[in-house]
């Protein structure tokens, strides 16, 4: 098995899928695979049969097909096509995408919607009414990898298939968050080094959180739901929701643009200039980037500039960085329980900036 085509597969491919592809595409016998893996041939056979059955799932089938074309080309003299090479994402970039998407999928009522022949999938969360709020956008190759590794599972198959995070996906998220916090803790002695931390390097905007000078440690973002969702469940003195659906949708619209701004080529947009301690110069869109992320960055910049100092601080921390209210209050030096009032005022200003009610887009991709 030394030097076999199996070694060309990315490291994130699970053993069962690795055995399946090597057997079906490279023609390696089950006995040879079992001998190399140090297990019985019947174990490998069961793995191969299960992978064949899993191809009913469109994401799993797409992942296996893309890996077969990319890693086991029929004509090895031809270069790997660009659309097939997308599945060959490296572990560092995959880790950054998982840290971005899995927290959204772990929120209450969140599902991943994937339409046929679309290049992107969306994460939506059901609200109290009939509307659904879009919370993240992700490339299809990434969700194919998630399905292949059993981090998400299909709950409804069709023209638009729906997926939910599995127990394995939640365990993976906890492990990634713990690893990132451990890296940040170790870096606190000498200062963080982006070049030595793949998650900081691959997801610069997510990790570039403003911190007090007295502490470099990061708090874990909420895994189960966003700060807005938790605050929307609270009632005011009249028994009404503290945040109306309109306010929550405005905050989710800002976060949606913030997430979209991170897609495409990596940029060096500094959102910290919208915080009270930073400079507040004019926004200049970056050159040589695809239109959608550039437009999203411009929309976020206009919204934060409209809010001004103070209000932009709290929405950037709570809606975009997903800091809890208590954490945001401590970092901004505010008194306890004052953050939720300021956040509601900021969201009301956001609603006015967006021109009233916000209807989330129903287009996938």
PDB file of C-alpha atoms in Angstrom, residues 43-216:
ATOM      1  CA  UNK A  43     -14.634  -4.690   8.738  1.00  0.00           C
ATOM      2  CA  UNK A  44     -13.463  -3.010   5.558  1.00  0.00           C
ATOM      3  CA  UNK A  45     -16.235  -4.683   3.595  1.00  0.00           C
ATOM      4  CA  UNK A  46     -18.889  -3.308   5.967  1.00  0.00           C
ATOM      5  CA  UNK A  47     -17.353   0.157   5.665  1.00  0.00           C
ATOM      6  CA  UNK A  48     -17.467  -0.003   1.882  1.00  0.00           C
ATOM      7  CA  UNK A  49     -21.069  -1.209   1.837  1.00  0.00           C
ATOM      8  CA  UNK A  50     -22.150   1.538   4.228  1.00  0.00           C
ATOM      9  CA  UNK A  51     -20.495   4.216   2.077  1.00  0.00           C
ATOM     10  CA  UNK A  52     -22.322   2.888  -0.970  1.00  0.00           C
ATOM     11  CA  UNK A  53     -25.634   3.130   0.892  1.00  0.00           C
ATOM     12  CA  UNK A  54     -24.823   6.654   2.059  1.00  0.00           C
ATOM     13  CA  UNK A  55     -24.640   7.862  -1.541  1.00  0.00           C
ATOM     14  CA  UNK A  56     -28.404   8.381  -1.398  1.00  0.00           C
ATOM     15  CA  UNK A  57     -27.499  11.558   0.492  1.00  0.00           C
ATOM     16  CA  UNK A  58     -26.766  14.200  -2.205  1.00  0.00           C
ATOM     17  CA  UNK A  59     -24.001  15.843  -0.172  1.00  0.00           C
ATOM     18  CA  UNK A  60     -22.229  12.556   0.565  1.00  0.00           C
ATOM     19  CA  UNK A  61     -22.568  11.503  -3.075  1.00  0.00           C
ATOM     20  CA  UNK A  62     -21.215  14.871  -4.203  1.00  0.00           C
ATOM     21  CA  UNK A  63     -18.237  14.633  -1.852  1.00  0.00           C
ATOM     22  CA  UNK A  64     -17.324  11.108  -2.950  1.00  0.00           C
ATOM     23  CA  UNK A  65     -17.727  11.974  -6.629  1.00  0.00           C
ATOM     24  CA  UNK A  66     -15.604  15.117  -6.324  1.00  0.00           C
ATOM     25  CA  UNK A  67     -12.885  13.257  -4.416  1.00  0.00           C
ATOM     26  CA  UNK A  68     -12.881  10.492  -7.002  1.00  0.00           C
ATOM     27  CA  UNK A  69     -12.449  12.949  -9.879  1.00  0.00           C
ATOM     28  CA  UNK A  70      -9.865  15.043  -8.049  1.00  0.00           C
ATOM     29  CA  UNK A  71      -7.712  12.303  -6.489  1.00  0.00           C
ATOM     30  CA  UNK A  72      -8.252   9.410  -8.907  1.00  0.00           C
ATOM     31  CA  UNK A  73      -8.413  11.032 -12.367  1.00  0.00           C
ATOM     32  CA  UNK A  74      -8.780   8.662 -15.289  1.00  0.00           C
ATOM     33  CA  UNK A  75      -6.212  10.643 -17.247  1.00  0.00           C
ATOM     34  CA  UNK A  76      -3.457  11.523 -14.787  1.00  0.00           C
ATOM     35  CA  UNK A  77      -1.768  13.775 -17.348  1.00  0.00           C
ATOM     36  CA  UNK A  78      -4.654  16.251 -17.132  1.00  0.00           C
ATOM     37  CA  UNK A  79      -4.676  18.831 -14.306  1.00  0.00           C
ATOM     38  CA  UNK A  80      -7.391  18.688 -11.685  1.00  0.00           C
ATOM     39  CA  UNK A  81     -10.331  20.908 -12.791  1.00  0.00           C
ATOM     40  CA  UNK A  82     -10.992  23.938 -10.619  1.00  0.00           C
ATOM     41  CA  UNK A  83     -14.484  22.774  -9.629  1.00  0.00           C
ATOM     42  CA  UNK A  84     -13.063  19.440  -8.423  1.00  0.00           C
ATOM     43  CA  UNK A  85     -10.091  21.038  -6.659  1.00  0.00           C
ATOM     44  CA  UNK A  86     -12.485  22.912  -4.355  1.00  0.00           C
ATOM     45  CA  UNK A  87     -13.100  19.704  -2.428  1.00  0.00           C
ATOM     46  CA  UNK A  88      -9.360  19.480  -1.674  1.00  0.00           C
ATOM     47  CA  UNK A  89      -9.613  22.141   1.033  1.00  0.00           C
ATOM     48  CA  UNK A  90      -6.736  22.017   3.506  1.00  0.00           C
ATOM     49  CA  UNK A  91      -7.214  21.281   7.192  1.00  0.00           C
ATOM     50  CA  UNK A  92      -6.513  24.858   8.319  1.00  0.00           C
ATOM     51  CA  UNK A  93      -9.098  26.450   6.058  1.00  0.00           C
ATOM     52  CA  UNK A  94     -11.585  23.700   6.903  1.00  0.00           C
ATOM     53  CA  UNK A  95     -11.084  24.339  10.620  1.00  0.00           C
ATOM     54  CA  UNK A  96     -11.773  28.034  10.142  1.00  0.00           C
ATOM     55  CA  UNK A  97     -14.958  27.335   8.171  1.00  0.00           C
ATOM     56  CA  UNK A  98     -16.167  24.865  10.805  1.00  0.00           C
ATOM     57  CA  UNK A  99     -15.604  27.433  13.546  1.00  0.00           C
ATOM     58  CA  UNK A 100     -17.710  29.862  11.536  1.00  0.00           C
ATOM     59  CA  UNK A 101     -20.573  27.565  10.511  1.00  0.00           C
ATOM     60  CA  UNK A 102     -20.987  25.028  13.333  1.00  0.00           C
ATOM     61  CA  UNK A 103     -21.930  27.644  15.982  1.00  0.00           C
ATOM     62  CA  UNK A 104     -24.719  28.860  13.685  1.00  0.00           C
ATOM     63  CA  UNK A 105     -25.939  25.288  13.110  1.00  0.00           C
ATOM     64  CA  UNK A 106     -25.862  24.618  16.855  1.00  0.00           C
ATOM     65  CA  UNK A 107     -28.378  27.374  17.565  1.00  0.00           C
ATOM     66  CA  UNK A 108     -31.906  26.335  18.469  1.00  0.00           C
ATOM     67  CA  UNK A 109     -34.041  25.790  15.370  1.00  0.00           C
ATOM     68  CA  UNK A 110     -31.134  26.111  12.926  1.00  0.00           C
ATOM     69  CA  UNK A 111     -31.004  24.041   9.738  1.00  0.00           C
ATOM     70  CA  UNK A 112     -28.713  23.944   6.719  1.00  0.00           C
ATOM     71  CA  UNK A 113     -30.565  24.292   3.406  1.00  0.00           C
ATOM     72  CA  UNK A 114     -28.915  23.049   0.210  1.00  0.00           C
ATOM     73  CA  UNK A 115     -30.529  23.459  -3.203  1.00  0.00           C
ATOM     74  CA  UNK A 116     -29.722  21.408  -6.268  1.00  0.00           C
ATOM     75  CA  UNK A 117     -27.064  22.805  -8.619  1.00  0.00           C
ATOM     76  CA  UNK A 118     -26.244  25.750  -6.311  1.00  0.00           C
ATOM     77  CA  UNK A 119     -22.699  26.681  -5.313  1.00  0.00           C
ATOM     78  CA  UNK A 120     -23.601  27.781  -1.785  1.00  0.00           C
ATOM     79  CA  UNK A 121     -25.792  26.628   1.045  1.00  0.00           C
ATOM     80  CA  UNK A 122     -27.388  28.709   3.787  1.00  0.00           C
ATOM     81  CA  UNK A 123     -27.993  28.272   7.489  1.00  0.00           C
ATOM     82  CA  UNK A 124     -31.433  29.481   8.531  1.00  0.00           C
ATOM     83  CA  UNK A 125     -33.031  29.657  11.950  1.00  0.00           C
ATOM     84  CA  UNK A 126     -36.761  29.538  12.535  1.00  0.00           C
ATOM     85  CA  UNK A 127     -38.153  32.543  14.390  1.00  0.00           C
ATOM     86  CA  UNK A 128     -41.191  32.794  16.615  1.00  0.00           C
ATOM     87  CA  UNK A 129     -43.338  33.672  13.599  1.00  0.00           C
ATOM     88  CA  UNK A 130     -43.398  32.160  10.149  1.00  0.00           C
ATOM     89  CA  UNK A 131     -40.259  33.932   8.912  1.00  0.00           C
ATOM     90  CA  UNK A 132     -36.843  32.311   8.945  1.00  0.00           C
ATOM     91  CA  UNK A 133     -33.639  34.248   9.441  1.00  0.00           C
ATOM     92  CA  UNK A 134     -30.522  33.475   7.440  1.00  0.00           C
ATOM     93  CA  UNK A 135     -27.494  33.362   9.725  1.00  0.00           C
ATOM     94  CA  UNK A 136     -24.650  32.058   7.550  1.00  0.00           C
ATOM     95  CA  UNK A 137     -23.662  31.281   3.971  1.00  0.00           C
ATOM     96  CA  UNK A 138     -21.234  28.458   3.191  1.00  0.00           C
ATOM     97  CA  UNK A 139     -19.743  26.938   0.057  1.00  0.00           C
ATOM     98  CA  UNK A 140     -21.146  23.546  -0.956  1.00  0.00           C
ATOM     99  CA  UNK A 141     -17.761  21.717  -0.860  1.00  0.00           C
ATOM    100  CA  UNK A 142     -17.515  22.558   2.850  1.00  0.00           C
ATOM    101  CA  UNK A 143     -20.949  21.138   3.658  1.00  0.00           C
ATOM    102  CA  UNK A 144     -20.153  18.078   1.535  1.00  0.00           C
ATOM    103  CA  UNK A 145     -17.159  17.465   3.778  1.00  0.00           C
ATOM    104  CA  UNK A 146     -19.344  17.945   6.855  1.00  0.00           C
ATOM    105  CA  UNK A 147     -21.864  15.384   5.599  1.00  0.00           C
ATOM    106  CA  UNK A 148     -19.161  12.884   4.630  1.00  0.00           C
ATOM    107  CA  UNK A 149     -17.778  13.054   8.175  1.00  0.00           C
ATOM    108  CA  UNK A 150     -21.239  12.705   9.806  1.00  0.00           C
ATOM    109  CA  UNK A 151     -21.031  16.191  11.331  1.00  0.00           C
ATOM    110  CA  UNK A 152     -24.411  16.997   9.775  1.00  0.00           C
ATOM    111  CA  UNK A 153     -27.275  14.656   8.840  1.00  0.00           C
ATOM    112  CA  UNK A 154     -30.058  15.016   6.277  1.00  0.00           C
ATOM    113  CA  UNK A 155     -33.522  15.400   7.789  1.00  0.00           C
ATOM    114  CA  UNK A 156     -35.446  16.128   4.582  1.00  0.00           C
ATOM    115  CA  UNK A 157     -34.334  15.282   1.074  1.00  0.00           C
ATOM    116  CA  UNK A 158     -35.661  16.980  -2.036  1.00  0.00           C
ATOM    117  CA  UNK A 159     -35.052  19.874  -4.377  1.00  0.00           C
ATOM    118  CA  UNK A 160     -33.991  21.779  -1.276  1.00  0.00           C
ATOM    119  CA  UNK A 161     -32.492  19.336   1.223  1.00  0.00           C
ATOM    120  CA  UNK A 162     -32.281  20.188   4.911  1.00  0.00           C
ATOM    121  CA  UNK A 163     -29.571  19.143   7.349  1.00  0.00           C
ATOM    122  CA  UNK A 164     -29.053  19.462  11.089  1.00  0.00           C
ATOM    123  CA  UNK A 165     -25.920  19.245  13.182  1.00  0.00           C
ATOM    124  CA  UNK A 166     -25.256  15.839  14.760  1.00  0.00           C
ATOM    125  CA  UNK A 167     -23.824  14.914  18.148  1.00  0.00           C
ATOM    126  CA  UNK A 168     -20.492  14.336  16.399  1.00  0.00           C
ATOM    127  CA  UNK A 169     -20.666  17.849  14.954  1.00  0.00           C
ATOM    128  CA  UNK A 170     -21.340  19.390  18.370  1.00  0.00           C
ATOM    129  CA  UNK A 171     -18.467  17.415  19.879  1.00  0.00           C
ATOM    130  CA  UNK A 172     -16.181  18.599  17.098  1.00  0.00           C
ATOM    131  CA  UNK A 173     -17.193  22.214  17.699  1.00  0.00           C
ATOM    132  CA  UNK A 174     -16.453  21.916  21.413  1.00  0.00           C
ATOM    133  CA  UNK A 175     -13.050  20.446  20.612  1.00  0.00           C
ATOM    134  CA  UNK A 176     -12.235  23.204  18.090  1.00  0.00           C
ATOM    135  CA  UNK A 177     -13.300  25.933  20.523  1.00  0.00           C
ATOM    136  CA  UNK A 178     -11.225  24.397  23.310  1.00  0.00           C
ATOM    137  CA  UNK A 179      -8.220  24.149  21.005  1.00  0.00           C
ATOM    138  CA  UNK A 180      -8.581  27.750  19.893  1.00  0.00           C
ATOM    139  CA  UNK A 181      -8.912  28.962  23.475  1.00  0.00           C
ATOM    140  CA  UNK A 182      -5.866  26.922  24.431  1.00  0.00           C
ATOM    141  CA  UNK A 183      -3.867  28.493  21.609  1.00  0.00           C
ATOM    142  CA  UNK A 184      -4.978  31.980  22.669  1.00  0.00           C
ATOM    143  CA  UNK A 185      -4.101  31.222  26.280  1.00  0.00           C
ATOM    144  CA  UNK A 186      -0.599  30.024  25.364  1.00  0.00           C
ATOM    145  CA  UNK A 187      -0.113  33.053  23.123  1.00  0.00           C
ATOM    146  CA  UNK A 188      -1.110  35.406  25.953  1.00  0.00           C
ATOM    147  CA  UNK A 189       2.330  35.173  27.522  1.00  0.00           C
ATOM    148  CA  UNK A 190       4.146  36.680  24.541  1.00  0.00           C
ATOM    149  CA  UNK A 191       1.263  38.064  22.485  1.00  0.00           C
ATOM    150  CA  UNK A 192      -0.730  36.317  19.773  1.00  0.00           C
ATOM    151  CA  UNK A 193       1.135  35.268  16.651  1.00  0.00           C
ATOM    152  CA  UNK A 194      -1.248  34.916  13.684  1.00  0.00           C
ATOM    153  CA  UNK A 195       1.344  33.016  11.674  1.00  0.00           C
ATOM    154  CA  UNK A 196       1.432  30.222  14.258  1.00  0.00           C
ATOM    155  CA  UNK A 197      -2.333  29.862  14.667  1.00  0.00           C
ATOM    156  CA  UNK A 198      -4.145  28.464  11.614  1.00  0.00           C
ATOM    157  CA  UNK A 199      -7.569  29.489  12.898  1.00  0.00           C
ATOM    158  CA  UNK A 200      -6.481  33.107  13.415  1.00  0.00           C
ATOM    159  CA  UNK A 201      -4.750  33.159  10.020  1.00  0.00           C
ATOM    160  CA  UNK A 202      -7.548  31.485   8.059  1.00  0.00           C
ATOM    161  CA  UNK A 203     -10.408  33.436   9.664  1.00  0.00           C
ATOM    162  CA  UNK A 204      -8.854  36.785  10.410  1.00  0.00           C
ATOM    163  CA  UNK A 205     -12.035  38.821  10.747  1.00  0.00           C
ATOM    164  CA  UNK A 206     -13.651  36.328  13.138  1.00  0.00           C
ATOM    165  CA  UNK A 207     -10.598  36.151  15.376  1.00  0.00           C
ATOM    166  CA  UNK A 208      -9.701  39.842  15.327  1.00  0.00           C
ATOM    167  CA  UNK A 209     -11.730  40.679  18.404  1.00  0.00           C
ATOM    168  CA  UNK A 210     -10.981  43.828  20.390  1.00  0.00           C
ATOM    169  CA  UNK A 211      -9.643  43.022  23.832  1.00  0.00           C
ATOM    170  CA  UNK A 212      -8.779  45.020  26.915  1.00  0.00           C
ATOM    171  CA  UNK A 213      -5.066  45.616  27.307  1.00  0.00           C
ATOM    172  CA  UNK A 214      -5.217  43.921  30.692  1.00  0.00           C
ATOM    173  CA  UNK A 215      -6.371  40.609  29.242  1.00  0.00           C
ATOM    174  CA  UNK A 216      -5.732  38.837  25.957  1.00  0.00           C
TER     175      UNK A 216
END
